[in-house]
């Protein structure tokens, strides 16, 4: 019996030793093995496949363009493949390699698909800076996403989950490390990239094109471009930046300013200065192979024939309104900023900077901004504040709104609110107005049969439908231009005040006909012209770039230049003009502000939301309904009782009703808040106390 027991014990020990030996053998890391060769092959194949798919997506599903990229941009091709290898190579540190690779691949491809969708909607791919405007993008996503897209997304997510479960099971018996050779291969891919990228960039083979994001992606490849849009966020002083260099530029500017014989208007002769940015505005009669039954732009065309007009280079196409807006307002060249940057969400979100508003306020102007869309979209409420504006009237402060078939606010309403801005002060006013009516997307199905401008021509029906809708929007925008001009002429008769206006388009509209295949028109040029209630000279080729627009506006109006406008006015023909602009721009936006004199530096600023004062005159409760009467309420006015927001309905601009959750008591406080996008508070009025 004892011998049998010993036998069993010995057998158990032998089995345990064998198991330990097997586990020890299993845990031993080899330099290379069959499994490591398989892992290496999967890694290389998937990474190469990801590269090809991403480039295919970013080049609008054109294999021909992918082939040309690989052939003509060999260095960029290698760099992008190395980057993908570097990202996917982390699988060698996981046991479930296939599952991790599946997750990484889906994330990368998901980014590529999203970028392609955004490219279709606005003409520019995704960049790191879009994260700063993610909420804004999601808030208008419903205008672009349809049921078919949602169904496709659900199918893709289901496919991902099923595939992940399958891959996880495949890796059930895998080891964390199958071979040192794979780790070495991964490290080598990173080292080759690090060693190569510097010389390649130094030779200009791969470089950033700040004003043309899509061109940068096509030149440099998708993965590199999207990562570069992040690392470029770490700003560095431009070559040659120093206190002495900036002082020399300012000395040169001041010397030429002293020699300028330009007539500057004084006193009552100084005009109000207005800039009107027209969303997605262009001349549809310039589109080839298309016939229009009427001219949709008779008023703009009449202005262009009489006054200085033309086309200026803008830093965006199809979308990215705030980029052109920022160039015009500040005089800064977007070439010196980051790919896809939205300055309101990055540069002037938290800090002040100089602009036309700050320059004209030094001369006694009051600065107003108007926009018939959401006040905190693109962080405009913070951006305008930090650029020196005194008031900002966004759609949350407007009544009398009309809407397009796609629910964009029409521009007619802007005339009334620009008049209110002009009438709100006794002195001179500077107004920046940003319209929204012409915003994309443009429907491929006909939305109305009664638009007066009919479209004919040898183009697809879907393109005709887009043009049909678009032409109606620009026709009404053109009527708005006339409406505003007529108001200014009438106002001059009543007040004697002169006004000069710059009208310009922010970017080319994203019409598929202009972006699919052949490029019919320059995608980075927008029309501009002027109107004035007094005689202004007509000049040829006055503006080449949108960052020069403000300078030309002040020149034609006989208004004194600000410090940035002086730079453009006096050094524009200098051979090193753009380099000097770059140095001064960096100095003012990110540097030590050596260029600015003490009284020119923008200090902390306050801004009033809306022109009209919102007031509460009385508050009464009947049953569970609270009625608040007052002045200048809008659809975005919300009643708050003791700081708690109530369900509110605007009955009229002088009356709000809200649903109470209990009785109204003596000492309760009522206020009205204006809420913007995502129900963010834009402003709140003084509390009204129940007596």
PDB file of C-alpha atoms in Angstrom, residues 419-668:
ATOM      1  CA  UNK A 419     -28.819  99.935 -38.413  1.00  0.00           C
ATOM      2  CA  UNK A 420     -29.377  99.467 -34.675  1.00  0.00           C
ATOM      3  CA  UNK A 421     -25.610  99.274 -34.179  1.00  0.00           C
ATOM      4  CA  UNK A 422     -25.099 102.508 -36.141  1.00  0.00           C
ATOM      5  CA  UNK A 423     -27.913 104.249 -34.257  1.00  0.00           C
ATOM      6  CA  UNK A 424     -26.741 103.030 -30.835  1.00  0.00           C
ATOM      7  CA  UNK A 425     -23.922 105.594 -30.607  1.00  0.00           C
ATOM      8  CA  UNK A 426     -23.466 109.289 -31.305  1.00  0.00           C
ATOM      9  CA  UNK A 427     -19.967 108.731 -32.649  1.00  0.00           C
ATOM     10  CA  UNK A 428     -18.524 106.626 -35.459  1.00  0.00           C
ATOM     11  CA  UNK A 429     -19.019 102.887 -35.660  1.00  0.00           C
ATOM     12  CA  UNK A 430     -17.015  99.967 -36.984  1.00  0.00           C
ATOM     13  CA  UNK A 431     -19.121  96.908 -37.846  1.00  0.00           C
ATOM     14  CA  UNK A 432     -18.027  93.392 -38.742  1.00  0.00           C
ATOM     15  CA  UNK A 433     -20.940  91.336 -40.062  1.00  0.00           C
ATOM     16  CA  UNK A 434     -20.735  87.615 -40.813  1.00  0.00           C
ATOM     17  CA  UNK A 435     -23.634  86.181 -42.820  1.00  0.00           C
ATOM     18  CA  UNK A 436     -24.740  82.545 -42.903  1.00  0.00           C
ATOM     19  CA  UNK A 437     -27.494  82.144 -45.525  1.00  0.00           C
ATOM     20  CA  UNK A 438     -25.277  80.691 -48.258  1.00  0.00           C
ATOM     21  CA  UNK A 439     -23.932  77.890 -46.021  1.00  0.00           C
ATOM     22  CA  UNK A 440     -23.537  74.343 -47.353  1.00  0.00           C
ATOM     23  CA  UNK A 441     -24.510  71.597 -47.723  1.00  0.00           C
ATOM     24  CA  UNK A 442     -26.444  72.054 -50.939  1.00  0.00           C
ATOM     25  CA  UNK A 443     -29.191  69.495 -51.672  1.00  0.00           C
ATOM     26  CA  UNK A 444     -28.887  67.124 -54.609  1.00  0.00           C
ATOM     27  CA  UNK A 445     -32.674  66.837 -54.701  1.00  0.00           C
ATOM     28  CA  UNK A 446     -34.772  69.818 -55.801  1.00  0.00           C
ATOM     29  CA  UNK A 447     -36.274  71.421 -52.689  1.00  0.00           C
ATOM     30  CA  UNK A 448     -38.525  74.023 -54.335  1.00  0.00           C
ATOM     31  CA  UNK A 449     -39.979  74.465 -57.804  1.00  0.00           C
ATOM     32  CA  UNK A 450     -40.632  78.204 -57.556  1.00  0.00           C
ATOM     33  CA  UNK A 451     -37.149  79.715 -57.425  1.00  0.00           C
ATOM     34  CA  UNK A 452     -36.851  82.289 -60.232  1.00  0.00           C
ATOM     35  CA  UNK A 453     -33.331  81.340 -61.380  1.00  0.00           C
ATOM     36  CA  UNK A 454     -33.677  78.225 -63.564  1.00  0.00           C
ATOM     37  CA  UNK A 455     -30.626  76.085 -64.381  1.00  0.00           C
ATOM     38  CA  UNK A 456     -29.906  74.466 -67.721  1.00  0.00           C
ATOM     39  CA  UNK A 457     -26.764  72.979 -69.182  1.00  0.00           C
ATOM     40  CA  UNK A 458     -24.967  69.756 -69.948  1.00  0.00           C
ATOM     41  CA  UNK A 459     -24.415  68.637 -66.355  1.00  0.00           C
ATOM     42  CA  UNK A 460     -25.873  65.912 -64.115  1.00  0.00           C
ATOM     43  CA  UNK A 461     -29.264  66.512 -62.538  1.00  0.00           C
ATOM     44  CA  UNK A 462     -27.830  66.343 -59.001  1.00  0.00           C
ATOM     45  CA  UNK A 463     -25.451  69.204 -59.852  1.00  0.00           C
ATOM     46  CA  UNK A 464     -28.333  71.216 -61.345  1.00  0.00           C
ATOM     47  CA  UNK A 465     -30.345  70.768 -58.158  1.00  0.00           C
ATOM     48  CA  UNK A 466     -27.470  71.997 -56.008  1.00  0.00           C
ATOM     49  CA  UNK A 467     -26.968  75.030 -58.252  1.00  0.00           C
ATOM     50  CA  UNK A 468     -30.710  75.702 -58.313  1.00  0.00           C
ATOM     51  CA  UNK A 469     -30.801  75.955 -54.505  1.00  0.00           C
ATOM     52  CA  UNK A 470     -27.490  77.826 -54.305  1.00  0.00           C
ATOM     53  CA  UNK A 471     -28.465  80.427 -56.912  1.00  0.00           C
ATOM     54  CA  UNK A 472     -31.591  81.244 -54.929  1.00  0.00           C
ATOM     55  CA  UNK A 473     -29.538  81.836 -51.792  1.00  0.00           C
ATOM     56  CA  UNK A 474     -27.028  84.152 -53.480  1.00  0.00           C
ATOM     57  CA  UNK A 475     -29.890  85.933 -55.280  1.00  0.00           C
ATOM     58  CA  UNK A 476     -31.438  86.734 -51.896  1.00  0.00           C
ATOM     59  CA  UNK A 477     -28.029  87.634 -50.464  1.00  0.00           C
ATOM     60  CA  UNK A 478     -27.622  90.030 -53.381  1.00  0.00           C
ATOM     61  CA  UNK A 479     -30.996  91.580 -52.513  1.00  0.00           C
ATOM     62  CA  UNK A 480     -29.776  91.952 -48.932  1.00  0.00           C
ATOM     63  CA  UNK A 481     -26.749  93.879 -50.240  1.00  0.00           C
ATOM     64  CA  UNK A 482     -29.067  96.340 -52.024  1.00  0.00           C
ATOM     65  CA  UNK A 483     -31.361  96.553 -49.000  1.00  0.00           C
ATOM     66  CA  UNK A 484     -28.450  97.503 -46.749  1.00  0.00           C
ATOM     67  CA  UNK A 485     -27.047 100.030 -49.224  1.00  0.00           C
ATOM     68  CA  UNK A 486     -30.465 101.701 -49.591  1.00  0.00           C
ATOM     69  CA  UNK A 487     -30.748 101.924 -45.806  1.00  0.00           C
ATOM     70  CA  UNK A 488     -27.324 103.617 -45.591  1.00  0.00           C
ATOM     71  CA  UNK A 489     -28.257 106.171 -48.252  1.00  0.00           C
ATOM     72  CA  UNK A 490     -31.509 106.964 -46.451  1.00  0.00           C
ATOM     73  CA  UNK A 491     -29.689 107.170 -43.133  1.00  0.00           C
ATOM     74  CA  UNK A 492     -27.202 109.657 -44.587  1.00  0.00           C
ATOM     75  CA  UNK A 493     -30.118 111.913 -45.540  1.00  0.00           C
ATOM     76  CA  UNK A 494     -31.428 111.699 -41.982  1.00  0.00           C
ATOM     77  CA  UNK A 495     -28.182 111.910 -39.985  1.00  0.00           C
ATOM     78  CA  UNK A 496     -25.557 113.212 -42.387  1.00  0.00           C
ATOM     79  CA  UNK A 497     -23.281 110.272 -41.531  1.00  0.00           C
ATOM     80  CA  UNK A 498     -21.215 108.672 -44.279  1.00  0.00           C
ATOM     81  CA  UNK A 499     -20.453 104.960 -44.403  1.00  0.00           C
ATOM     82  CA  UNK A 500     -18.071 102.797 -46.418  1.00  0.00           C
ATOM     83  CA  UNK A 501     -18.695  99.054 -46.807  1.00  0.00           C
ATOM     84  CA  UNK A 502     -16.503  96.164 -47.932  1.00  0.00           C
ATOM     85  CA  UNK A 503     -18.462  93.159 -49.246  1.00  0.00           C
ATOM     86  CA  UNK A 504     -16.556  89.913 -49.724  1.00  0.00           C
ATOM     87  CA  UNK A 505     -17.030  86.160 -49.896  1.00  0.00           C
ATOM     88  CA  UNK A 506     -15.393  84.026 -47.223  1.00  0.00           C
ATOM     89  CA  UNK A 507     -14.684  81.021 -49.456  1.00  0.00           C
ATOM     90  CA  UNK A 508     -15.839  79.109 -52.510  1.00  0.00           C
ATOM     91  CA  UNK A 509     -19.135  77.262 -51.882  1.00  0.00           C
ATOM     92  CA  UNK A 510     -18.781  73.486 -51.654  1.00  0.00           C
ATOM     93  CA  UNK A 511     -20.738  72.679 -54.804  1.00  0.00           C
ATOM     94  CA  UNK A 512     -19.941  69.139 -55.929  1.00  0.00           C
ATOM     95  CA  UNK A 513     -19.763  70.190 -59.573  1.00  0.00           C
ATOM     96  CA  UNK A 514     -16.832  72.479 -58.728  1.00  0.00           C
ATOM     97  CA  UNK A 515     -15.005  69.874 -56.649  1.00  0.00           C
ATOM     98  CA  UNK A 516     -15.625  66.601 -58.475  1.00  0.00           C
ATOM     99  CA  UNK A 517     -12.991  65.859 -61.085  1.00  0.00           C
ATOM    100  CA  UNK A 518     -11.737  68.831 -63.087  1.00  0.00           C
ATOM    101  CA  UNK A 519     -11.127  72.084 -61.218  1.00  0.00           C
ATOM    102  CA  UNK A 520     -13.222  74.638 -63.072  1.00  0.00           C
ATOM    103  CA  UNK A 521     -12.478  77.661 -60.895  1.00  0.00           C
ATOM    104  CA  UNK A 522      -9.749  78.693 -58.479  1.00  0.00           C
ATOM    105  CA  UNK A 523     -10.957  77.290 -55.168  1.00  0.00           C
ATOM    106  CA  UNK A 524      -9.010  79.773 -53.071  1.00  0.00           C
ATOM    107  CA  UNK A 525     -10.278  83.046 -54.492  1.00  0.00           C
ATOM    108  CA  UNK A 526     -13.323  85.027 -53.391  1.00  0.00           C
ATOM    109  CA  UNK A 527     -14.974  88.116 -54.887  1.00  0.00           C
ATOM    110  CA  UNK A 528     -15.006  91.505 -53.184  1.00  0.00           C
ATOM    111  CA  UNK A 529     -16.284  95.000 -53.889  1.00  0.00           C
ATOM    112  CA  UNK A 530     -17.151  98.230 -52.065  1.00  0.00           C
ATOM    113  CA  UNK A 531     -20.046 100.587 -51.492  1.00  0.00           C
ATOM    114  CA  UNK A 532     -19.864 104.081 -50.029  1.00  0.00           C
ATOM    115  CA  UNK A 533     -22.303 106.912 -49.456  1.00  0.00           C
ATOM    116  CA  UNK A 534     -19.592 109.224 -50.804  1.00  0.00           C
ATOM    117  CA  UNK A 535     -17.292 109.136 -53.800  1.00  0.00           C
ATOM    118  CA  UNK A 536     -14.387 106.718 -53.532  1.00  0.00           C
ATOM    119  CA  UNK A 537     -11.604 106.130 -56.070  1.00  0.00           C
ATOM    120  CA  UNK A 538     -11.604 103.011 -58.195  1.00  0.00           C
ATOM    121  CA  UNK A 539      -8.376 101.027 -58.120  1.00  0.00           C
ATOM    122  CA  UNK A 540      -7.246  97.948 -60.005  1.00  0.00           C
ATOM    123  CA  UNK A 541      -5.922  94.856 -58.180  1.00  0.00           C
ATOM    124  CA  UNK A 542      -6.175  96.658 -54.840  1.00  0.00           C
ATOM    125  CA  UNK A 543      -6.241  93.422 -52.833  1.00  0.00           C
ATOM    126  CA  UNK A 544      -4.359  90.218 -53.581  1.00  0.00           C
ATOM    127  CA  UNK A 545      -4.871  88.502 -50.205  1.00  0.00           C
ATOM    128  CA  UNK A 546      -7.673  88.718 -47.660  1.00  0.00           C
ATOM    129  CA  UNK A 547      -5.293  89.851 -44.915  1.00  0.00           C
ATOM    130  CA  UNK A 548      -4.824  93.076 -46.916  1.00  0.00           C
ATOM    131  CA  UNK A 549      -8.580  93.803 -47.132  1.00  0.00           C
ATOM    132  CA  UNK A 550      -8.860  95.864 -43.961  1.00  0.00           C
ATOM    133  CA  UNK A 551      -5.961  98.094 -45.001  1.00  0.00           C
ATOM    134  CA  UNK A 552      -7.541  98.843 -48.375  1.00  0.00           C
ATOM    135  CA  UNK A 553     -10.899  99.558 -46.724  1.00  0.00           C
ATOM    136  CA  UNK A 554      -9.333 102.207 -44.465  1.00  0.00           C
ATOM    137  CA  UNK A 555      -7.393 103.629 -47.397  1.00  0.00           C
ATOM    138  CA  UNK A 556     -10.503 104.123 -49.552  1.00  0.00           C
ATOM    139  CA  UNK A 557     -12.436 105.514 -46.588  1.00  0.00           C
ATOM    140  CA  UNK A 558      -9.775 108.089 -45.739  1.00  0.00           C
ATOM    141  CA  UNK A 559      -9.448 106.592 -42.252  1.00  0.00           C
ATOM    142  CA  UNK A 560      -6.192 106.476 -40.304  1.00  0.00           C
ATOM    143  CA  UNK A 561      -4.357 103.120 -40.328  1.00  0.00           C
ATOM    144  CA  UNK A 562      -3.736 101.036 -37.239  1.00  0.00           C
ATOM    145  CA  UNK A 563      -0.287  99.539 -36.525  1.00  0.00           C
ATOM    146  CA  UNK A 564      -0.901  96.329 -38.517  1.00  0.00           C
ATOM    147  CA  UNK A 565      -2.538  98.166 -41.410  1.00  0.00           C
ATOM    148  CA  UNK A 566       0.513 100.437 -41.649  1.00  0.00           C
ATOM    149  CA  UNK A 567       2.669  97.357 -42.180  1.00  0.00           C
ATOM    150  CA  UNK A 568       0.563  96.267 -45.162  1.00  0.00           C
ATOM    151  CA  UNK A 569       0.119  99.774 -46.562  1.00  0.00           C
ATOM    152  CA  UNK A 570       3.762 100.832 -46.511  1.00  0.00           C
ATOM    153  CA  UNK A 571       5.760  97.607 -46.949  1.00  0.00           C
ATOM    154  CA  UNK A 572       3.541  95.772 -49.429  1.00  0.00           C
ATOM    155  CA  UNK A 573       5.950  96.334 -52.314  1.00  0.00           C
ATOM    156  CA  UNK A 574       9.017  95.490 -50.246  1.00  0.00           C
ATOM    157  CA  UNK A 575      10.875  92.414 -51.510  1.00  0.00           C
ATOM    158  CA  UNK A 576      10.853  90.947 -47.977  1.00  0.00           C
ATOM    159  CA  UNK A 577       7.229  91.930 -47.322  1.00  0.00           C
ATOM    160  CA  UNK A 578       5.884  88.464 -46.502  1.00  0.00           C
ATOM    161  CA  UNK A 579       8.847  87.663 -44.251  1.00  0.00           C
ATOM    162  CA  UNK A 580       8.294  90.897 -42.327  1.00  0.00           C
ATOM    163  CA  UNK A 581       4.590  90.092 -42.029  1.00  0.00           C
ATOM    164  CA  UNK A 582       5.535  86.694 -40.619  1.00  0.00           C
ATOM    165  CA  UNK A 583       7.858  88.214 -37.998  1.00  0.00           C
ATOM    166  CA  UNK A 584       5.402  90.887 -36.907  1.00  0.00           C
ATOM    167  CA  UNK A 585       2.512  88.422 -36.862  1.00  0.00           C
ATOM    168  CA  UNK A 586       4.390  86.047 -34.580  1.00  0.00           C
ATOM    169  CA  UNK A 587       5.453  88.950 -32.373  1.00  0.00           C
ATOM    170  CA  UNK A 588       1.898  90.212 -31.883  1.00  0.00           C
ATOM    171  CA  UNK A 589       0.112  86.865 -31.575  1.00  0.00           C
ATOM    172  CA  UNK A 590       2.659  84.772 -29.674  1.00  0.00           C
ATOM    173  CA  UNK A 591       5.755  86.864 -28.982  1.00  0.00           C
ATOM    174  CA  UNK A 592       6.711  89.840 -26.856  1.00  0.00           C
ATOM    175  CA  UNK A 593       4.754  92.504 -28.811  1.00  0.00           C
ATOM    176  CA  UNK A 594       7.923  94.487 -29.572  1.00  0.00           C
ATOM    177  CA  UNK A 595       6.223  95.913 -32.674  1.00  0.00           C
ATOM    178  CA  UNK A 596       3.432  97.607 -30.737  1.00  0.00           C
ATOM    179  CA  UNK A 597       3.745 100.815 -28.770  1.00  0.00           C
ATOM    180  CA  UNK A 598       2.380 100.742 -25.225  1.00  0.00           C
ATOM    181  CA  UNK A 599      -0.870 102.484 -26.160  1.00  0.00           C
ATOM    182  CA  UNK A 600      -1.426 100.086 -29.081  1.00  0.00           C
ATOM    183  CA  UNK A 601      -1.387  96.842 -27.070  1.00  0.00           C
ATOM    184  CA  UNK A 602      -4.888  95.440 -26.621  1.00  0.00           C
ATOM    185  CA  UNK A 603      -5.762  95.358 -22.936  1.00  0.00           C
ATOM    186  CA  UNK A 604      -8.423  93.288 -21.179  1.00  0.00           C
ATOM    187  CA  UNK A 605     -11.765  93.992 -22.820  1.00  0.00           C
ATOM    188  CA  UNK A 606     -15.442  93.651 -21.954  1.00  0.00           C
ATOM    189  CA  UNK A 607     -18.143  92.943 -24.509  1.00  0.00           C
ATOM    190  CA  UNK A 608     -21.906  93.389 -24.431  1.00  0.00           C
ATOM    191  CA  UNK A 609     -23.924  90.610 -26.042  1.00  0.00           C
ATOM    192  CA  UNK A 610     -26.632  92.163 -28.210  1.00  0.00           C
ATOM    193  CA  UNK A 611     -27.353  95.786 -29.085  1.00  0.00           C
ATOM    194  CA  UNK A 612     -30.768  95.996 -27.393  1.00  0.00           C
ATOM    195  CA  UNK A 613     -31.066  95.926 -23.622  1.00  0.00           C
ATOM    196  CA  UNK A 614     -33.117  92.989 -22.348  1.00  0.00           C
ATOM    197  CA  UNK A 615     -35.287  93.987 -19.372  1.00  0.00           C
ATOM    198  CA  UNK A 616     -37.929  92.571 -17.047  1.00  0.00           C
ATOM    199  CA  UNK A 617     -40.773  94.973 -16.214  1.00  0.00           C
ATOM    200  CA  UNK A 618     -43.089  92.598 -14.339  1.00  0.00           C
ATOM    201  CA  UNK A 619     -43.583  88.963 -13.354  1.00  0.00           C
ATOM    202  CA  UNK A 620     -46.922  87.379 -12.386  1.00  0.00           C
ATOM    203  CA  UNK A 621     -48.003  83.825 -11.689  1.00  0.00           C
ATOM    204  CA  UNK A 622     -51.386  82.297 -12.503  1.00  0.00           C
ATOM    205  CA  UNK A 623     -51.675  78.660 -11.620  1.00  0.00           C
ATOM    206  CA  UNK A 624     -48.491  76.948 -12.771  1.00  0.00           C
ATOM    207  CA  UNK A 625     -47.725  79.543 -15.471  1.00  0.00           C
ATOM    208  CA  UNK A 626     -45.311  82.392 -14.802  1.00  0.00           C
ATOM    209  CA  UNK A 627     -45.682  85.355 -17.157  1.00  0.00           C
ATOM    210  CA  UNK A 628     -42.682  87.670 -17.518  1.00  0.00           C
ATOM    211  CA  UNK A 629     -43.156  90.944 -19.359  1.00  0.00           C
ATOM    212  CA  UNK A 630     -40.325  93.147 -20.508  1.00  0.00           C
ATOM    213  CA  UNK A 631     -38.313  94.160 -23.558  1.00  0.00           C
ATOM    214  CA  UNK A 632     -36.282  92.575 -26.366  1.00  0.00           C
ATOM    215  CA  UNK A 633     -36.870  88.912 -25.570  1.00  0.00           C
ATOM    216  CA  UNK A 634     -36.028  86.357 -28.265  1.00  0.00           C
ATOM    217  CA  UNK A 635     -36.531  82.647 -28.920  1.00  0.00           C
ATOM    218  CA  UNK A 636     -33.334  81.994 -26.972  1.00  0.00           C
ATOM    219  CA  UNK A 637     -34.507  83.843 -23.836  1.00  0.00           C
ATOM    220  CA  UNK A 638     -35.040  81.526 -20.860  1.00  0.00           C
ATOM    221  CA  UNK A 639     -36.619  82.365 -17.517  1.00  0.00           C
ATOM    222  CA  UNK A 640     -34.740  81.321 -14.387  1.00  0.00           C
ATOM    223  CA  UNK A 641     -36.412  81.224 -10.958  1.00  0.00           C
ATOM    224  CA  UNK A 642     -33.916  81.338  -8.084  1.00  0.00           C
ATOM    225  CA  UNK A 643     -31.214  80.372 -10.607  1.00  0.00           C
ATOM    226  CA  UNK A 644     -33.158  77.298 -11.762  1.00  0.00           C
ATOM    227  CA  UNK A 645     -34.046  77.369 -15.466  1.00  0.00           C
ATOM    228  CA  UNK A 646     -37.718  76.904 -16.310  1.00  0.00           C
ATOM    229  CA  UNK A 647     -39.333  75.541 -19.446  1.00  0.00           C
ATOM    230  CA  UNK A 648     -39.832  78.784 -21.375  1.00  0.00           C
ATOM    231  CA  UNK A 649     -41.842  79.941 -24.370  1.00  0.00           C
ATOM    232  CA  UNK A 650     -41.491  83.296 -26.129  1.00  0.00           C
ATOM    233  CA  UNK A 651     -44.944  84.688 -26.762  1.00  0.00           C
ATOM    234  CA  UNK A 652     -43.588  87.946 -28.184  1.00  0.00           C
ATOM    235  CA  UNK A 653     -40.468  90.137 -27.846  1.00  0.00           C
ATOM    236  CA  UNK A 654     -42.131  91.643 -24.762  1.00  0.00           C
ATOM    237  CA  UNK A 655     -43.585  88.513 -23.169  1.00  0.00           C
ATOM    238  CA  UNK A 656     -42.273  85.157 -21.942  1.00  0.00           C
ATOM    239  CA  UNK A 657     -44.210  82.368 -20.256  1.00  0.00           C
ATOM    240  CA  UNK A 658     -42.646  79.662 -18.127  1.00  0.00           C
ATOM    241  CA  UNK A 659     -43.946  76.595 -16.336  1.00  0.00           C
ATOM    242  CA  UNK A 660     -43.656  76.745 -12.545  1.00  0.00           C
ATOM    243  CA  UNK A 661     -42.892  73.731 -10.362  1.00  0.00           C
ATOM    244  CA  UNK A 662     -44.421  75.347  -7.277  1.00  0.00           C
ATOM    245  CA  UNK A 663     -45.825  78.599  -5.933  1.00  0.00           C
ATOM    246  CA  UNK A 664     -44.187  81.966  -6.527  1.00  0.00           C
ATOM    247  CA  UNK A 665     -43.134  83.451  -3.152  1.00  0.00           C
ATOM    248  CA  UNK A 666     -42.081  86.838  -1.875  1.00  0.00           C
ATOM    249  CA  UNK A 667     -38.309  87.196  -2.145  1.00  0.00           C
ATOM    250  CA  UNK A 668     -37.992  84.848  -5.137  1.00  0.00           C
TER     251      UNK A 668
END
